mmCIF file of C-alpha atoms and ligand atoms in Angstrom:
data_model
loop_
_atom_site.group_PDB
_atom_site.id
_atom_site.type_symbol
_atom_site.label_atom_id
_atom_site.label_comp_id
_atom_site.label_asym_id
_atom_site.label_seq_id
_atom_site.Cartn_x
_atom_site.Cartn_y
_atom_site.Cartn_z
ATOM 1 C CA MET A 5 -0.228 0.046 0.038
ATOM 2 C CA ARG A 6 1.142 3.652 -0.748
ATOM 3 C CA ILE A 7 0.009 6.348 1.545
ATOM 4 C CA PHE A 8 0.607 10.011 0.643
ATOM 5 C CA LEU A 9 0.468 12.753 3.579
ATOM 6 C CA ILE A 10 -0.756 16.179 1.988
ATOM 7 C CA GLY A 11 -1.655 19.362 3.667
ATOM 8 C CA PHE A 12 -0.292 22.833 4.416
ATOM 9 C CA MET A 13 3.424 23.686 5.431
ATOM 10 C CA GLY A 14 3.592 22.979 9.141
ATOM 11 C CA SER A 15 0.347 20.672 9.062
ATOM 12 C CA GLY A 16 2.508 17.859 10.497
ATOM 13 C CA LYS A 17 3.052 15.684 7.355
ATOM 14 C CA THR A 18 6.527 14.364 8.359
ATOM 15 C CA HIS A 19 5.750 13.850 11.897
ATOM 16 C CA TRP A 20 2.954 11.778 11.136
ATOM 17 C CA GLY A 21 4.478 10.292 8.061
ATOM 18 C CA LYS A 22 7.403 8.863 10.089
ATOM 19 C CA GLN A 23 5.396 7.243 12.839
ATOM 20 C CA VAL A 24 2.392 5.839 10.576
ATOM 21 C CA ALA A 25 5.661 4.351 8.308
ATOM 22 C CA GLN A 26 7.082 2.846 11.693
ATOM 23 C CA ARG A 27 3.757 1.590 12.844
ATOM 24 C CA LEU A 28 3.051 -0.263 9.604
ATOM 25 C CA SER A 29 6.463 -1.281 8.900
ATOM 26 C CA LEU A 30 6.745 0.503 5.493
ATOM 27 C CA PRO A 31 9.483 2.381 4.089
ATOM 28 C CA PHE A 32 9.020 6.208 4.532
ATOM 29 C CA TYR A 33 10.126 9.280 2.090
ATOM 30 C CA ASP A 34 9.710 13.272 2.715
ATOM 31 C CA LEU A 35 9.650 14.277 -0.862
ATOM 32 C CA ASP A 36 11.469 17.372 -0.374
ATOM 33 C CA GLU A 37 14.253 15.370 1.105
ATOM 34 C CA VAL A 38 14.487 13.446 -1.747
ATOM 35 C CA ILE A 39 14.467 16.076 -3.878
ATOM 36 C CA VAL A 40 17.293 17.694 -2.091
ATOM 37 C CA GLU A 41 19.489 14.662 -2.247
ATOM 38 C CA GLU A 42 18.860 14.476 -6.213
ATOM 39 C CA GLU A 43 19.406 18.076 -6.572
ATOM 40 C CA LYS A 44 22.542 18.488 -3.954
ATOM 41 C CA ARG A 45 21.152 21.840 -2.610
ATOM 42 C CA GLY A 46 18.539 22.843 -0.236
ATOM 43 C CA ILE A 47 14.765 23.962 -0.878
ATOM 44 C CA PRO A 48 15.822 27.754 -0.724
ATOM 45 C CA ASP A 49 18.663 27.429 -3.045
ATOM 46 C CA ILE A 50 16.517 25.492 -5.595
ATOM 47 C CA PHE A 51 13.757 28.308 -5.412
ATOM 48 C CA GLY A 52 16.332 31.102 -5.359
ATOM 49 C CA GLU A 53 18.586 29.862 -8.227
ATOM 50 C CA SER A 54 16.130 28.171 -10.454
ATOM 51 C CA GLY A 55 12.688 29.352 -9.457
ATOM 52 C CA GLU A 56 9.689 27.745 -8.430
ATOM 53 C CA GLU A 57 8.635 26.360 -11.826
ATOM 54 C CA TYR A 58 11.734 24.504 -12.062
ATOM 55 C CA PHE A 59 11.195 23.184 -8.443
ATOM 56 C CA ARG A 60 7.541 22.082 -9.496
ATOM 57 C CA SER A 61 8.884 20.130 -12.432
ATOM 58 C CA ARG A 62 11.270 18.417 -10.010
ATOM 59 C CA GLU A 63 8.897 17.640 -7.466
ATOM 60 C CA LYS A 64 6.516 16.145 -10.056
ATOM 61 C CA GLU A 65 9.442 13.977 -11.344
ATOM 62 C CA VAL A 66 10.777 12.700 -8.064
ATOM 63 C CA LEU A 67 6.837 12.242 -6.854
ATOM 64 C CA GLU A 68 6.384 9.730 -9.876
ATOM 65 C CA LYS A 69 9.886 8.009 -9.456
ATOM 66 C CA ILE A 70 9.286 7.383 -5.721
ATOM 67 C CA VAL A 71 6.067 5.635 -6.953
ATOM 68 C CA ASP A 72 7.475 3.756 -9.443
ATOM 69 C CA GLU A 73 10.085 2.366 -7.376
ATOM 70 C CA ASN A 74 7.856 1.533 -4.327
ATOM 71 C CA THR A 75 4.586 -0.386 -4.078
ATOM 72 C CA ASN A 76 4.503 -0.182 -0.287
ATOM 73 C CA MET A 77 5.815 3.265 1.224
ATOM 74 C CA VAL A 78 4.481 6.307 2.898
ATOM 75 C CA LEU A 79 5.406 9.655 1.404
ATOM 76 C CA SER A 80 5.155 12.877 3.353
ATOM 77 C CA CYS A 81 4.750 15.717 0.115
ATOM 78 C CA GLY A 82 5.359 19.173 0.407
ATOM 79 C CA GLY A 83 2.619 21.791 0.972
ATOM 80 C CA GLY A 84 2.216 22.388 -2.702
ATOM 81 C CA THR A 85 2.472 18.931 -4.146
ATOM 82 C CA PRO A 86 -0.963 18.315 -4.953
ATOM 83 C CA CYS A 87 -1.708 21.803 -6.462
ATOM 84 C CA PHE A 88 0.494 21.234 -9.552
ATOM 85 C CA PHE A 89 0.387 19.396 -12.387
ATOM 86 C CA ASN A 90 -2.132 16.298 -12.063
ATOM 87 C CA ASN A 91 -0.319 15.092 -8.976
ATOM 88 C CA ILE A 92 -3.298 14.737 -6.973
ATOM 89 C CA GLU A 93 -5.118 12.500 -9.515
ATOM 90 C CA PHE A 94 -1.519 10.988 -9.800
ATOM 91 C CA MET A 95 -1.402 10.341 -6.019
ATOM 92 C CA LYS A 96 -5.277 9.019 -5.742
ATOM 93 C CA LYS A 97 -4.813 6.480 -8.595
ATOM 94 C CA TYR A 98 -1.623 4.754 -6.830
ATOM 95 C CA GLY A 99 -2.690 4.882 -3.093
ATOM 96 C CA THR A 100 -4.276 6.701 -0.516
ATOM 97 C CA VAL A 101 -4.230 10.422 -0.190
ATOM 98 C CA VAL A 102 -4.483 11.723 3.598
ATOM 99 C CA TRP A 103 -5.263 15.634 3.862
ATOM 100 C CA LEU A 104 -3.648 16.860 7.594
ATOM 101 C CA ASN A 105 -6.412 19.756 7.840
ATOM 102 C CA THR A 106 -4.696 21.293 10.579
ATOM 103 C CA GLN A 107 -6.294 24.495 12.069
ATOM 104 C CA VAL A 108 -4.792 27.898 11.140
ATOM 105 C CA ASP A 109 -4.019 28.800 14.224
ATOM 106 C CA VAL A 110 -1.829 25.742 15.033
ATOM 107 C CA LEU A 111 -0.234 26.349 11.415
ATOM 108 C CA LEU A 112 0.543 29.890 12.303
ATOM 109 C CA HIS A 113 2.195 29.048 15.897
ATOM 110 C CA ARG A 114 4.321 26.016 13.954
ATOM 111 C CA LEU A 115 5.134 28.175 11.399
ATOM 112 C CA LEU A 116 6.288 31.556 13.438
ATOM 113 C CA LYS A 117 9.095 29.334 14.489
ATOM 114 C CA GLU A 118 9.712 27.040 11.320
ATOM 115 C CA ARG A 119 10.110 29.495 8.575
ATOM 116 C CA VAL A 120 13.768 29.673 7.483
ATOM 117 C CA GLN A 121 13.667 26.439 5.321
ATOM 118 C CA ARG A 122 10.509 27.770 3.474
ATOM 119 C CA PRO A 123 11.158 30.027 0.853
ATOM 120 C CA LEU A 124 7.466 30.770 0.063
ATOM 121 C CA LEU A 125 7.439 32.498 3.796
ATOM 122 C CA LYS A 126 10.903 34.284 3.804
ATOM 123 C CA ASP A 127 9.453 37.920 2.713
ATOM 124 C CA ILE A 128 6.250 37.496 4.831
ATOM 125 C CA ARG A 129 6.295 39.611 8.142
ATOM 126 C CA ASP A 130 5.265 37.797 11.335
ATOM 127 C CA GLU A 131 2.245 40.213 11.352
ATOM 128 C CA ASP A 132 1.083 39.242 7.592
ATOM 129 C CA LEU A 133 1.506 35.389 8.187
ATOM 130 C CA LYS A 134 -1.764 34.626 9.531
ATOM 131 C CA HIS A 135 -3.482 36.317 6.579
ATOM 132 C CA TYR A 136 -1.118 34.646 4.446
ATOM 133 C CA ILE A 137 -2.028 31.356 5.794
ATOM 134 C CA ILE A 138 -5.577 31.791 5.183
ATOM 135 C CA ARG A 139 -5.352 33.166 1.654
ATOM 136 C CA LYS A 140 -3.083 30.101 0.381
ATOM 137 C CA LEU A 141 -5.048 27.473 2.212
ATOM 138 C CA ASN A 142 -8.336 28.763 0.434
ATOM 139 C CA GLU A 143 -6.568 28.845 -2.749
ATOM 140 C CA ARG A 144 -5.468 25.139 -1.949
ATOM 141 C CA ARG A 145 -8.062 23.918 -0.519
ATOM 142 C CA MET A 146 -10.200 22.740 -3.650
ATOM 143 C CA TYR A 147 -6.809 20.306 -4.135
ATOM 144 C CA TYR A 148 -6.537 19.152 -0.629
ATOM 145 C CA GLU A 149 -10.333 18.264 -0.729
ATOM 146 C CA GLN A 150 -9.721 15.506 -3.189
ATOM 147 C CA ALA A 151 -8.066 13.285 -0.649
ATOM 148 C CA ASP A 152 -9.254 10.148 0.213
ATOM 149 C CA VAL A 153 -8.910 10.826 4.111
ATOM 150 C CA ILE A 154 -9.325 14.042 5.929
ATOM 151 C CA ILE A 155 -7.815 14.384 8.898
ATOM 152 C CA SER A 156 -9.107 17.370 11.162
ATOM 153 C CA LYS A 157 -7.773 18.430 14.477
ATOM 154 C CA GLU A 158 -4.291 16.302 13.877
ATOM 155 C CA ASP A 159 -2.918 17.533 17.188
ATOM 156 C CA ALA A 160 -5.943 15.840 18.917
ATOM 157 C CA ILE A 161 -5.995 12.366 17.631
ATOM 158 C CA SER A 162 -3.970 9.417 18.706
ATOM 159 C CA MET A 163 -1.866 7.361 16.490
ATOM 160 C CA ASN A 164 -4.065 4.599 16.597
ATOM 161 C CA ASP A 165 -7.033 6.265 15.720
ATOM 162 C CA PHE A 166 -5.076 7.740 12.798
ATOM 163 C CA ILE A 167 -4.055 4.422 11.393
ATOM 164 C CA GLN A 168 -7.207 3.063 11.814
ATOM 165 C CA THR A 169 -8.864 5.587 9.751
ATOM 166 C CA VAL A 170 -6.185 5.410 6.890
ATOM 167 C CA LEU A 171 -6.515 1.792 6.504
ATOM 168 C CA HIS A 172 -10.212 1.725 6.484
ATOM 169 C CA ALA A 173 -10.088 4.536 3.888
HETATM 170 C C1 LIG B 228 5.940 24.468 0.030
HETATM 171 C C2 LIG B 228 6.043 23.568 1.011
HETATM 172 C C3 LIG B 228 7.452 23.230 1.423
HETATM 173 C C4 LIG B 228 8.410 22.792 0.191
HETATM 174 C C5 LIG B 228 8.464 24.329 -0.439
HETATM 175 C C6 LIG B 228 7.076 24.476 -0.966
HETATM 176 C C7 LIG B 228 4.665 24.826 -0.556
HETATM 177 O O1 LIG B 228 7.403 21.676 1.782
HETATM 178 O O2 LIG B 228 7.947 21.824 -0.622
HETATM 179 O O3 LIG B 228 9.308 25.207 0.315
HETATM 180 O O4 LIG B 228 4.409 25.369 -1.704
HETATM 181 O O5 LIG B 228 3.813 24.782 0.398
HETATM 182 P P1 LIG B 228 6.727 21.337 3.446
HETATM 183 O O6 LIG B 228 4.981 21.586 3.263
HETATM 184 O O7 LIG B 228 7.454 20.190 4.176
HETATM 185 O O8 LIG B 228 6.721 22.693 4.218
#
């Protein structure tokens, strides 16, 4: 089985992905990390030197490669992965897509602390961040909503409930 975790930056995809993979004894991949390994440079450098369009095309290629090479795995996507090309249809075709629909205030709290590695946030002032999250989330919602499973209040669900919900999708 393939499980794809999607959701906004700071929604907890990597945190949950690693634990779900461990509990189900599946290999775990973080899409951004695989891109960084292949490119031999960090996400901010890829955006800064080659632009977002280049990043999105590499993101799609690496997503397809990981799927091609793994019939069983958990993949934590980047926040934008399902919103470009046909990535969401592709993921739904080859596995179960889980949207971590984390509340805006939780995202804000986390992103205020963890924004250095996130090029989309680098020019946004702290006081504008909440507004940015709401606007971007509204733009992306139509893609996220296509997930097979939607987990709301991820900070209040147990690992067992999370796994049961995903397995019964
Ligand atoms: C992005 C999210 C990032 C990373 C890139 C773009 C986005 O991943 O892929 O900075 O468009 O939301 P995380 O969601 O893991 O931060």
